[in-house]
XYZ file of C-alpha atoms in Angstrom:
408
model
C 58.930 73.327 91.449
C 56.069 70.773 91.559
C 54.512 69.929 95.286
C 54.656 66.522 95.957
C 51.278 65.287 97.186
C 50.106 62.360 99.068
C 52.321 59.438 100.302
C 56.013 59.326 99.647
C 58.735 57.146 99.692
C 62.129 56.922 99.433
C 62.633 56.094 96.311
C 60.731 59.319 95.530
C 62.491 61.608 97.968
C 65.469 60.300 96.911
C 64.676 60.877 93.021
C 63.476 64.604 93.741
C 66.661 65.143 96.047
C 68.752 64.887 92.410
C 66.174 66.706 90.707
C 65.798 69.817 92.956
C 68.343 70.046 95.635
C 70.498 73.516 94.911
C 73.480 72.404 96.523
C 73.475 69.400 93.741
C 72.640 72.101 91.208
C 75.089 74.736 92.200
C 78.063 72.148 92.434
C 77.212 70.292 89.153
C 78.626 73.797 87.446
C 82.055 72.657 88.580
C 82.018 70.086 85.665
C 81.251 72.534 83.014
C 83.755 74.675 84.156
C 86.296 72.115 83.435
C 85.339 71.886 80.318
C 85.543 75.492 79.996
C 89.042 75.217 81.220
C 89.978 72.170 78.960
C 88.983 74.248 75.934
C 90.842 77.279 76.875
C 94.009 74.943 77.899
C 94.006 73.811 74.019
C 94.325 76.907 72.628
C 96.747 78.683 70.899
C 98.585 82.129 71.440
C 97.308 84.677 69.798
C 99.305 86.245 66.781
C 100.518 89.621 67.244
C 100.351 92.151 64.402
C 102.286 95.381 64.995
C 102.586 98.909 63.168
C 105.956 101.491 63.610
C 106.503 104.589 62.229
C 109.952 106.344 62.467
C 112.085 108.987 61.172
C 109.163 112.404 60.763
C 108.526 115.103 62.368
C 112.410 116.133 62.802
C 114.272 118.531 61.243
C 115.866 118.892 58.272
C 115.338 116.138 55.707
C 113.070 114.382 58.601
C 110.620 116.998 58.822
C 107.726 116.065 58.131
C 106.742 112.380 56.688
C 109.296 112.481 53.408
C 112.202 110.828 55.093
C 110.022 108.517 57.010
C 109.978 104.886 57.405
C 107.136 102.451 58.356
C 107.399 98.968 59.449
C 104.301 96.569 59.441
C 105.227 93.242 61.208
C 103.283 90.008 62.527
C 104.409 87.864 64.686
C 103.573 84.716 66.262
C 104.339 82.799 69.701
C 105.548 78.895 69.448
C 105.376 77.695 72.441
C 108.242 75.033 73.234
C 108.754 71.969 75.860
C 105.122 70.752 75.175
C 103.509 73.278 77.572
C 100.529 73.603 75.370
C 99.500 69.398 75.709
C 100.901 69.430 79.228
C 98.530 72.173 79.700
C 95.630 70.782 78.161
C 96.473 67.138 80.695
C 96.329 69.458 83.933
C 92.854 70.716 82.908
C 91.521 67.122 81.933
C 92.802 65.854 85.383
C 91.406 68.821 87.344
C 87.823 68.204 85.644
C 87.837 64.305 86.753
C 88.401 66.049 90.007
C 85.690 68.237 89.451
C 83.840 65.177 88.633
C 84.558 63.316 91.933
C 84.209 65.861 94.008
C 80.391 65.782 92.408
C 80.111 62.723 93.079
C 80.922 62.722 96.379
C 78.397 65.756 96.945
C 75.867 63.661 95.314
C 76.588 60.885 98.030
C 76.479 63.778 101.199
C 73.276 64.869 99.635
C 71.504 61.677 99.499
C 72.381 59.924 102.203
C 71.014 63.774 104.529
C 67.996 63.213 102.755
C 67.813 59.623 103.534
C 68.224 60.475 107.272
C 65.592 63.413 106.704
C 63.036 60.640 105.351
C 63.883 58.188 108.394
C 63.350 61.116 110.820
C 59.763 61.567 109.455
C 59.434 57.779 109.334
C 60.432 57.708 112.967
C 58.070 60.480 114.204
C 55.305 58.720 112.704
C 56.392 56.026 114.215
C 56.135 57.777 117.882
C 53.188 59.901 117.340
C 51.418 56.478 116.562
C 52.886 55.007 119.888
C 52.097 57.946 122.061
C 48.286 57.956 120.240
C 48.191 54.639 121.437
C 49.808 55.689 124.783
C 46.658 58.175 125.251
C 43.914 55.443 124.176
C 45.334 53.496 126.968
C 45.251 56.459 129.541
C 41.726 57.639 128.570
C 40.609 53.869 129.455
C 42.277 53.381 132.575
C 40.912 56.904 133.207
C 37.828 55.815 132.781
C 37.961 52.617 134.506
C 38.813 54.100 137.297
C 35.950 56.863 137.358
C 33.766 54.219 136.916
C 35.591 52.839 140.022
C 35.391 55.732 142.289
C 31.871 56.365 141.219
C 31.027 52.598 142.558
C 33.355 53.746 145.691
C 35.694 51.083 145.091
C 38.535 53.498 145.477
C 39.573 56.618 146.129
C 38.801 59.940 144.581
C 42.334 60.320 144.788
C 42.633 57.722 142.152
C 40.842 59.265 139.263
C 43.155 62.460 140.202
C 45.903 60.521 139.380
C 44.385 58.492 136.558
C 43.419 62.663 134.895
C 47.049 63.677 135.694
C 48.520 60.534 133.622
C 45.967 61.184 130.791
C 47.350 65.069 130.562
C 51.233 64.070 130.307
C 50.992 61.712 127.626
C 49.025 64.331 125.956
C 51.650 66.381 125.901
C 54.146 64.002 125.102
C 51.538 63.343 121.975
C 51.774 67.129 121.024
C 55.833 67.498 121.671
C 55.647 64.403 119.027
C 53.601 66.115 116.477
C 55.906 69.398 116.964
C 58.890 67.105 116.155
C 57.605 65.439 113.203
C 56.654 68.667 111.642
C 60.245 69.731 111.984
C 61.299 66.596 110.453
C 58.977 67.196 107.515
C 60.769 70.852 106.883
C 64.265 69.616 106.979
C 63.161 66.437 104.660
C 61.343 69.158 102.438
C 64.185 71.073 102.076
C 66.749 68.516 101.210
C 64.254 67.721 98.463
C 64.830 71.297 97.235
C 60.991 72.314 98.295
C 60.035 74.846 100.250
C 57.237 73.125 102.115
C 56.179 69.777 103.026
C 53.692 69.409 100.875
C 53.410 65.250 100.949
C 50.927 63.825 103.906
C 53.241 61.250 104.852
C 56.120 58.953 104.402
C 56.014 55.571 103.685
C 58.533 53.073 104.934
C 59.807 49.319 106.964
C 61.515 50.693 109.947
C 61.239 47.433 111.513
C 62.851 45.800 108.635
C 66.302 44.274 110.088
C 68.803 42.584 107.928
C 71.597 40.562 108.718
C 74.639 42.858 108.252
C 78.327 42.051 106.593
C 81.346 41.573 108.310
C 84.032 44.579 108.907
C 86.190 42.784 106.639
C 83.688 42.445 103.605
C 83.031 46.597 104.478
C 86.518 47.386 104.618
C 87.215 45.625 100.930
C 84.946 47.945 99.207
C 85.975 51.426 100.817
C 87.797 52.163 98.010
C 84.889 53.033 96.132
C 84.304 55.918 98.517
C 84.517 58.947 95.926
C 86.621 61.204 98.787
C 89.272 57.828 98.942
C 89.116 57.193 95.125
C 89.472 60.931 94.124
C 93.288 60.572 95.877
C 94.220 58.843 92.762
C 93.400 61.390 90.225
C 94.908 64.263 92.745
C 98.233 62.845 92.222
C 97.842 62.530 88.686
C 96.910 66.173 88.933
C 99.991 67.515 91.314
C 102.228 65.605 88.833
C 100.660 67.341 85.841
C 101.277 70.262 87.632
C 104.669 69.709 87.841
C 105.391 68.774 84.535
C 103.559 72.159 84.067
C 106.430 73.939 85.452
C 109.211 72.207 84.774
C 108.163 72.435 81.099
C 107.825 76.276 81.784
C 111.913 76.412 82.425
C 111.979 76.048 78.338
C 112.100 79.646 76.878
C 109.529 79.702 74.597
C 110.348 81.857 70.687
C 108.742 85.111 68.993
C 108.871 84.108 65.470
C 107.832 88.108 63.327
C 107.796 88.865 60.214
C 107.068 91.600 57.987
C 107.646 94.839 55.194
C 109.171 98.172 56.272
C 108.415 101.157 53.777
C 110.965 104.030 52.970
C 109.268 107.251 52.260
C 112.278 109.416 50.719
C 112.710 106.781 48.252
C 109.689 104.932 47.771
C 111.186 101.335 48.374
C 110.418 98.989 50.440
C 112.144 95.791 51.848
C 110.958 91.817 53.904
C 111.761 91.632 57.713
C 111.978 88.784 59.367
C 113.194 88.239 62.998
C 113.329 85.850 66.474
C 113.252 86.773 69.802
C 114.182 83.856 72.810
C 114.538 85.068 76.428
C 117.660 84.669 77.803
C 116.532 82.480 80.785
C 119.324 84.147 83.200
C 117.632 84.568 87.118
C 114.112 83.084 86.160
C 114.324 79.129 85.276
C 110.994 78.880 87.385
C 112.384 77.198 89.849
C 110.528 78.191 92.453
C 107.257 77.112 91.106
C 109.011 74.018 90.153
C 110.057 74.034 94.117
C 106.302 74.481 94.952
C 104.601 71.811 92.438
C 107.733 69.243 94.334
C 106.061 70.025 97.603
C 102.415 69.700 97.135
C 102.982 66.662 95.391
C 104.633 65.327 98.273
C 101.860 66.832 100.377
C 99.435 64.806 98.316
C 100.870 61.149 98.859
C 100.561 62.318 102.821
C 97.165 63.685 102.307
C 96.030 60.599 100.408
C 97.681 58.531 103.418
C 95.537 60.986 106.155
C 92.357 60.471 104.206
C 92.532 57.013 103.768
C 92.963 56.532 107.227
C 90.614 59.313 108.579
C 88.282 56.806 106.493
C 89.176 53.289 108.192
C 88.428 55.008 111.324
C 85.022 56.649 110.407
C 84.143 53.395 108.954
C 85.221 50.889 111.986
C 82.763 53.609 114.078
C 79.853 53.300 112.070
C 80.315 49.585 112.056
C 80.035 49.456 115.679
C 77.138 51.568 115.835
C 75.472 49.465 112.714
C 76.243 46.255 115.117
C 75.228 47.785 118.247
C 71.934 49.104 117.100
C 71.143 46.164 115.162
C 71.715 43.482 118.267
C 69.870 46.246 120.344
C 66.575 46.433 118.064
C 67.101 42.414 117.481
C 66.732 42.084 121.532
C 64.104 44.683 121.822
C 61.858 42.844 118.626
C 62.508 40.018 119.978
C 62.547 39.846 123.870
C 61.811 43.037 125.555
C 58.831 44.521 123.815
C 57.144 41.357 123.805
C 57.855 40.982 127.537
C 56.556 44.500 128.208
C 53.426 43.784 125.998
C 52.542 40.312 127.928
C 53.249 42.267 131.492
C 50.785 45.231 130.488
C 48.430 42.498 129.265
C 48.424 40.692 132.073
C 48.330 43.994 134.804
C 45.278 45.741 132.704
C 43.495 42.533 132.993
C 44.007 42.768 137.034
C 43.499 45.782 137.318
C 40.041 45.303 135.990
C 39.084 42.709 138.171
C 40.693 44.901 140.942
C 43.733 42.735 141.313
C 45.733 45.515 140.336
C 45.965 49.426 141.732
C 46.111 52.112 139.658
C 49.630 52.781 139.896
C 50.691 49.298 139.044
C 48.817 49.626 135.598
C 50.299 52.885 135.281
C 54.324 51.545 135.612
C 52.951 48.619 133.507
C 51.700 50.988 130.823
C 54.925 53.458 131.678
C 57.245 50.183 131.194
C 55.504 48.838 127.676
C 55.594 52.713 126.061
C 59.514 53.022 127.445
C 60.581 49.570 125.713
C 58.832 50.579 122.050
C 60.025 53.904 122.203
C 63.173 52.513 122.618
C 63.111 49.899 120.161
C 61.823 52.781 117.371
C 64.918 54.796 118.509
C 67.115 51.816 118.360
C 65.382 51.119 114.522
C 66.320 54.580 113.908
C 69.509 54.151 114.880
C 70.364 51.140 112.847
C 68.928 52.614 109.790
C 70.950 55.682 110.265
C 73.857 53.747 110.840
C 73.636 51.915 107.398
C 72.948 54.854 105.537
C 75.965 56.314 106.937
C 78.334 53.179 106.257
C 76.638 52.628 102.711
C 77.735 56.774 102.056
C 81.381 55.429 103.485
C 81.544 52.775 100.968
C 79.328 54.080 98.144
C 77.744 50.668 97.936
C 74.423 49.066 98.992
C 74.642 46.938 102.026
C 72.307 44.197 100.413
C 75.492 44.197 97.075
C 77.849 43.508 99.853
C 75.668 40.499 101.520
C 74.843 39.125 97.985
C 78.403 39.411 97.241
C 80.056 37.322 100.049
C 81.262 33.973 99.241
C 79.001 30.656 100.104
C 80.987 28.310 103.102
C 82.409 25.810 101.252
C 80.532 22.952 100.410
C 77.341 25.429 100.467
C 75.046 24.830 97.727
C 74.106 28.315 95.828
């Protein structure tokens, strides 16, 4: 498969994901073996040709083949009660299972790789603020060298100022080592075996305003695992029309020429055989298809509310994480920024100690690596409640109703 070089984005990822991802690949068989099935659902029985030779090798006027007779018949199955279109209906309905099941793989698939590309998007994001985060250590580091060099303070300053330098260096490395972890899983939810692009390109500050529960909960029924429920029960009712049309005997309809050695004539043959449906009406099968239809229209119930539930959690997180990274754009990380700001100036002009600038600095890097995490979060969140409703969040905004009296 072709490397992907240089920058990509999700449009990209998302476009190789259907391209190259195996599972997709390996499930997308299902559909052609429907159609497999369909096809072999339509056919007919086979005719049945048949060859008997009686009355030789006895004794007397039987020895031999001179008193011998030979029958050549062919016969044919007709099958009754409609089994052969009620057939060929169950394997129709089975493929548009087949086919939602797909596309609710499809959906799973995309929406991992989506979180695989925000994972990269969100390392970069970190390994930038923890670069930044080591600028800013290697100048108050040298500030205060220059310090304790002038004998303003203690030696026991630039000791602390080389200590703070080396953690955020290793926070900088346990960053890279997680981004390049992120890269593999993204590269292999692309169907690649290595991460060949240099980096991702993405808005994870990008926050828009998000729908009401109510305007989610009116389009879950486009969820492909809620929406399949409908063609399941059109498939455990085909199923049972299956069987009951089973109960109907179906006929051997033969015909054919039997040849009489001793006298050289030969005569038609034509016959019918029914089964005699005695003990075995099917109704146990029948019994069976009954049950896991009624199994169904409690399944269908389950799922759909298995659904409402999963949904009404990944609202709250969507809501949560969005007023969280709104507060954090907003308020605290410009807060932080102004209080650093202020505390590297002092500490400059000696205003400030070293440690001061250093819970400044510690303060400013906690409040943007929370407010990354936070736009993590939220994106996560909407990829997971656009998979649960198979819809774009910005179709659902753009979808709403004006206020009355709004101009559009």
């Amino acid at each position: 498969m072709q490397p992907i070089a240089g920058v990509l984005t999700l449009d990209k990822a998302l476009a190789q994901t259907l391209m190259g991802s195996p599972e997709l690949a390996a499930i997308s068989w299902d559909s052609k073996i429907g159609e497999a099935r369909m096809l072999q659902a339509g056919l007919l029985p086979n005719p049945e040709i048949s060859y008997e030779l009686s009355d030789f090798g006895g004794s007397g006027v039987y020895s031999g083949l001179n008193g011998s007779s030979s029958l050549v018949q062919l016969g044919q199955l007709v099958e009754l009660g409609g089994k052969r279109s009620k057939r060929t209906h169950l394997a129709a309905v089975e493929k548009e299972l087949a086919d939602w099941d797909i596309e609710s793989k499809k959906l799973d698939v995309l929406a991992e790789t989506n979180r695989n590309f925000l994972d990269v998007l969100t390392g970069q994001e970190k390994i930038g603020l923890t670069a930044e985060l080591v600028r800013l250590a290697e100048r108050a580091r040298d500030t205060v060298l220059e310090r304790v060099q002038a004998g303003k303070v203690s030696p026991l300053e630039g000791t602390k100022a080389g200590v703070a330098l080396s953690e955020t260096r290793i926070q900088l490395t346990r960053a890279q080592n997680e981004l390049a972890a992120a890269r593999s899983r993204l590269a292999a939810s692309m169907g690649l075996e290595t991460a060949s692009f240099q980096r991702v390109s993405g808005k994870l500050e990008t926050l828009a305003p998000i729908p009401s529960a109510e305007d989610l909960n009116a389009y879950l029924d486009r969820n492909p695992d809620i929406a399949r429920w409908v063609k399941e029960k059109e498939q455990r009712d085909a199923a049972l029309a299956m069987e009951k049309a089973k109960r109907i005997p179906d006929v051997t309809i033969s015909g054919g020429m039997q040849y009489y050695a001793d006298t050289d004539d030969s005569a038609l043959l034509v016959g019918i055989s029914v089964p005699l449906p005695l003990f075995d009406r099917n109704q146990g099968n029948i019994a069976e298809a009954e049950h896991r239809r009624a199994k169904a229209r409690e399944e269908s119930r389950s799922s759909r509310t298995k659904a409402v539930t999963t949904l009404s959690d990944a609202y709250r997180m969507l809501a949560s994480s969005y007023a969280e990274s709104k507060s954090l754009q907003d308020d605290i990380v410009p807060a932080a920024q102004k209080v650093f700001a202020d505390t590297e100036e002092g500490f400059r002009e000696g205003k400030f100690d070293f440690l001061e600038l250093l819970d400044a600095q510690r303060t400013l890097f906690t409040a943007k690596e929370s407010y990354i995490a936070s736009l993590s979060n939220y994106h996560k969140a909407v990829v997971d409640v656009e998979r649960l409703i198979a819809t774009p969040l910005a179709e659902v905004s753009a979808a709403r109703p004006h206020p009355r009296g709004a101009r559009s």
